[in-house]
Amino acid sequence: QERFKTITQTYYKGAMGIVLAYDCTEEKSFENVQNWLKQIESQASPNVAKVLIGNKCECQDKKVSTEKAKALADLHHMGFFETSAKNNINVKETFFYLAKEIKNKMSPNGVTSTTSGKTCNLTTNNASEKNKSS
């Protein structure tokens, strides 16, 4: 992870959403989440959407409890999911959650990056939403 630190710092600046992943079977992997959170706090926009995921939740030899991970997520005001990429557990749900969080944090006229000052106009298709309700 250390060798990617310089590269990842540039990605934080324009990020609207961040997925923090750890391996449920490796305590050290979970401990590293704290380091990533420090970088996010210093490099990313304060309003960035975050979600914590514990991968390999299907494994019997879990080393990180659900309660411990949920407490960390709550402390840092981020969503939490236990996932399994292998068995496709909560993968889609995680990304839908993150997309919804990003959308909720957007202003109706676009998103202004706090680092670049540029506006990215993102809108929803309200016509399709109206058709769903009728």
mmCIF file of C-alpha atoms in Angstrom:
data_model
loop_
_atom_site.group_PDB
_atom_site.id
_atom_site.type_symbol
_atom_site.label_atom_id
_atom_site.label_comp_id
_atom_site.label_asym_id
_atom_site.label_seq_id
_atom_site.Cartn_x
_atom_site.Cartn_y
_atom_site.Cartn_z
ATOM 1 C CA GLN A 1 0.000 0.000 0.000
ATOM 2 C CA GLU A 2 2.870 2.355 0.733
ATOM 3 C CA ARG A 3 4.076 2.385 -2.886
ATOM 4 C CA PHE A 4 0.642 3.550 -4.098
ATOM 5 C CA LYS A 5 0.358 6.429 -1.605
ATOM 6 C CA THR A 6 1.772 9.081 -3.973
ATOM 7 C CA ILE A 7 -0.428 7.979 -6.867
ATOM 8 C CA THR A 8 -3.627 7.802 -4.838
ATOM 9 C CA GLN A 9 -3.248 11.310 -3.405
ATOM 10 C CA THR A 10 -4.058 12.796 -6.822
ATOM 11 C CA TYR A 11 -7.229 10.734 -7.066
ATOM 12 C CA TYR A 12 -8.609 12.026 -3.777
ATOM 13 C CA LYS A 13 -8.826 15.625 -4.962
ATOM 14 C CA GLY A 14 -11.661 15.071 -7.450
ATOM 15 C CA ALA A 15 -13.300 12.076 -5.805
ATOM 16 C CA MET A 16 -17.029 12.168 -5.148
ATOM 17 C CA GLY A 17 -17.116 8.719 -3.570
ATOM 18 C CA ILE A 18 -14.556 6.428 -1.948
ATOM 19 C CA VAL A 19 -14.741 2.713 -1.198
ATOM 20 C CA LEU A 20 -12.513 1.560 1.661
ATOM 21 C CA ALA A 21 -12.077 -2.207 1.541
ATOM 22 C CA TYR A 22 -10.458 -4.589 3.972
ATOM 23 C CA ASP A 23 -10.143 -8.370 4.124
ATOM 24 C CA CYS A 24 -12.380 -9.843 6.868
ATOM 25 C CA THR A 25 -9.821 -12.614 7.395
ATOM 26 C CA GLU A 26 -6.847 -10.271 7.967
ATOM 27 C CA GLU A 27 -6.734 -7.988 11.025
ATOM 28 C CA LYS A 28 -3.798 -6.031 9.534
ATOM 29 C CA SER A 29 -5.920 -5.199 6.508
ATOM 30 C CA PHE A 30 -8.563 -3.691 8.799
ATOM 31 C CA GLU A 31 -5.945 -1.762 10.776
ATOM 32 C CA ASN A 32 -4.751 -0.134 7.539
ATOM 33 C CA VAL A 33 -8.191 1.439 7.080
ATOM 34 C CA GLN A 34 -7.234 4.013 9.730
ATOM 35 C CA ASN A 35 -4.241 5.097 7.617
ATOM 36 C CA TRP A 36 -6.414 5.466 4.538
ATOM 37 C CA LEU A 37 -8.964 7.486 6.518
ATOM 38 C CA LYS A 38 -6.234 9.911 7.605
ATOM 39 C CA GLN A 39 -5.236 10.407 3.981
ATOM 40 C CA ILE A 40 -8.842 10.915 2.933
ATOM 41 C CA GLU A 41 -9.370 13.506 5.670
ATOM 42 C CA SER A 42 -6.315 15.470 4.572
ATOM 43 C CA GLN A 43 -6.599 15.050 0.792
ATOM 44 C CA ALA A 44 -10.261 14.604 -0.178
ATOM 45 C CA SER A 45 -13.198 16.968 -0.125
ATOM 46 C CA PRO A 46 -14.819 17.064 3.327
ATOM 47 C CA ASN A 47 -18.159 16.158 1.729
ATOM 48 C CA VAL A 48 -16.937 13.040 -0.100
ATOM 49 C CA ALA A 49 -19.201 9.989 0.216
ATOM 50 C CA LYS A 50 -17.475 7.010 1.832
ATOM 51 C CA VAL A 51 -18.342 3.388 2.349
ATOM 52 C CA LEU A 52 -16.419 0.719 4.272
ATOM 53 C CA ILE A 53 -16.557 -2.845 3.002
ATOM 54 C CA GLY A 54 -15.322 -6.018 4.623
ATOM 55 C CA ASN A 55 -14.655 -8.461 1.810
ATOM 56 C CA LYS A 56 -14.529 -12.274 2.081
ATOM 57 C CA CYS A 57 -17.501 -12.324 4.453
ATOM 58 C CA GLU A 58 -18.221 -15.884 3.311
ATOM 59 C CA CYS A 59 -15.047 -17.197 4.978
ATOM 60 C CA GLN A 60 -15.326 -19.119 8.216
ATOM 61 C CA ASP A 61 -12.039 -17.747 9.606
ATOM 62 C CA LYS A 62 -13.101 -14.125 9.982
ATOM 63 C CA LYS A 63 -10.712 -12.119 12.148
ATOM 64 C CA VAL A 64 -12.592 -8.788 12.107
ATOM 65 C CA SER A 65 -15.996 -8.775 13.759
ATOM 66 C CA THR A 66 -18.972 -7.133 12.115
ATOM 67 C CA GLU A 67 -19.514 -5.042 15.258
ATOM 68 C CA LYS A 68 -15.956 -3.681 15.262
ATOM 69 C CA ALA A 69 -16.119 -2.689 11.595
ATOM 70 C CA LYS A 70 -19.592 -1.158 11.959
ATOM 71 C CA ALA A 71 -18.380 0.906 14.931
ATOM 72 C CA LEU A 72 -15.512 2.301 12.831
ATOM 73 C CA ALA A 73 -17.874 3.117 9.967
ATOM 74 C CA ASP A 74 -20.288 4.864 12.332
ATOM 75 C CA LEU A 75 -17.455 6.835 13.932
ATOM 76 C CA HIS A 76 -16.447 8.203 10.519
ATOM 77 C CA HIS A 77 -20.006 8.708 9.233
ATOM 78 C CA MET A 78 -19.786 6.213 6.404
ATOM 79 C CA GLY A 79 -21.816 3.290 5.195
ATOM 80 C CA PHE A 80 -20.763 -0.285 5.934
ATOM 81 C CA PHE A 81 -21.281 -3.560 4.107
ATOM 82 C CA GLU A 82 -19.829 -7.013 4.462
ATOM 83 C CA THR A 83 -19.290 -8.355 0.968
ATOM 84 C CA SER A 84 -18.098 -11.352 -0.945
ATOM 85 C CA ALA A 85 -16.737 -10.720 -4.409
ATOM 86 C CA LYS A 86 -16.436 -14.494 -4.817
ATOM 87 C CA ASN A 87 -20.100 -15.199 -4.022
ATOM 88 C CA ASN A 88 -21.521 -11.852 -5.175
ATOM 89 C CA ILE A 89 -22.839 -10.875 -1.740
ATOM 90 C CA ASN A 90 -23.691 -7.172 -1.259
ATOM 91 C CA VAL A 91 -21.506 -6.047 -4.188
ATOM 92 C CA LYS A 92 -24.305 -4.405 -6.159
ATOM 93 C CA GLU A 93 -25.891 -3.058 -2.973
ATOM 94 C CA THR A 94 -22.624 -1.379 -1.960
ATOM 95 C CA PHE A 95 -22.286 0.500 -5.226
ATOM 96 C CA PHE A 96 -25.968 1.477 -5.283
ATOM 97 C CA TYR A 97 -25.555 2.824 -1.745
ATOM 98 C CA LEU A 98 -22.489 4.852 -2.744
ATOM 99 C CA ALA A 99 -24.175 6.217 -5.870
ATOM 100 C CA LYS A 100 -27.204 7.266 -3.801
ATOM 101 C CA GLU A 101 -24.965 8.981 -1.231
ATOM 102 C CA ILE A 102 -23.159 10.873 -3.993
ATOM 103 C CA LYS A 103 -26.461 11.917 -5.551
ATOM 104 C CA ASN A 104 -27.799 13.102 -2.178
ATOM 105 C CA LYS A 105 -24.718 15.273 -1.646
ATOM 106 C CA MET A 106 -24.998 16.908 -5.071
ATOM 107 C CA SER A 107 -26.649 20.261 -5.573
ATOM 108 C CA PRO A 108 -29.437 20.383 -8.192
ATOM 109 C CA ASN A 109 -27.269 22.473 -10.538
ATOM 110 C CA GLY A 110 -24.100 20.395 -10.366
ATOM 111 C CA VAL A 111 -21.187 19.626 -8.135
ATOM 112 C CA THR A 112 -18.448 22.112 -7.425
ATOM 113 C CA SER A 113 -15.109 20.604 -6.601
ATOM 114 C CA THR A 114 -13.538 22.359 -3.628
ATOM 115 C CA THR A 115 -10.053 21.878 -5.054
ATOM 116 C CA SER A 116 -10.485 22.868 -8.694
ATOM 117 C CA GLY A 117 -13.499 25.194 -8.612
ATOM 118 C CA LYS A 118 -14.894 23.537 -11.735
ATOM 119 C CA THR A 119 -18.534 22.559 -11.959
ATOM 120 C CA CYS A 120 -19.651 19.207 -13.271
ATOM 121 C CA ASN A 121 -23.298 19.304 -14.320
ATOM 122 C CA LEU A 122 -24.930 16.029 -13.395
ATOM 123 C CA THR A 123 -28.666 15.677 -13.600
ATOM 124 C CA THR A 124 -31.143 12.890 -13.102
ATOM 125 C CA ASN A 125 -33.703 11.870 -15.652
ATOM 126 C CA ASN A 126 -36.818 13.121 -13.886
ATOM 127 C CA ALA A 127 -39.040 12.008 -16.751
ATOM 128 C CA SER A 128 -38.203 8.363 -16.108
ATOM 129 C CA GLU A 129 -38.807 8.818 -12.375
ATOM 130 C CA LYS A 130 -42.244 10.346 -13.112
ATOM 131 C CA ASN A 131 -43.098 7.401 -15.386
ATOM 132 C CA LYS A 132 -42.317 4.953 -12.586
ATOM 133 C CA SER A 133 -44.828 6.572 -10.274
ATOM 134 C CA SER A 134 -47.677 6.667 -12.774
#
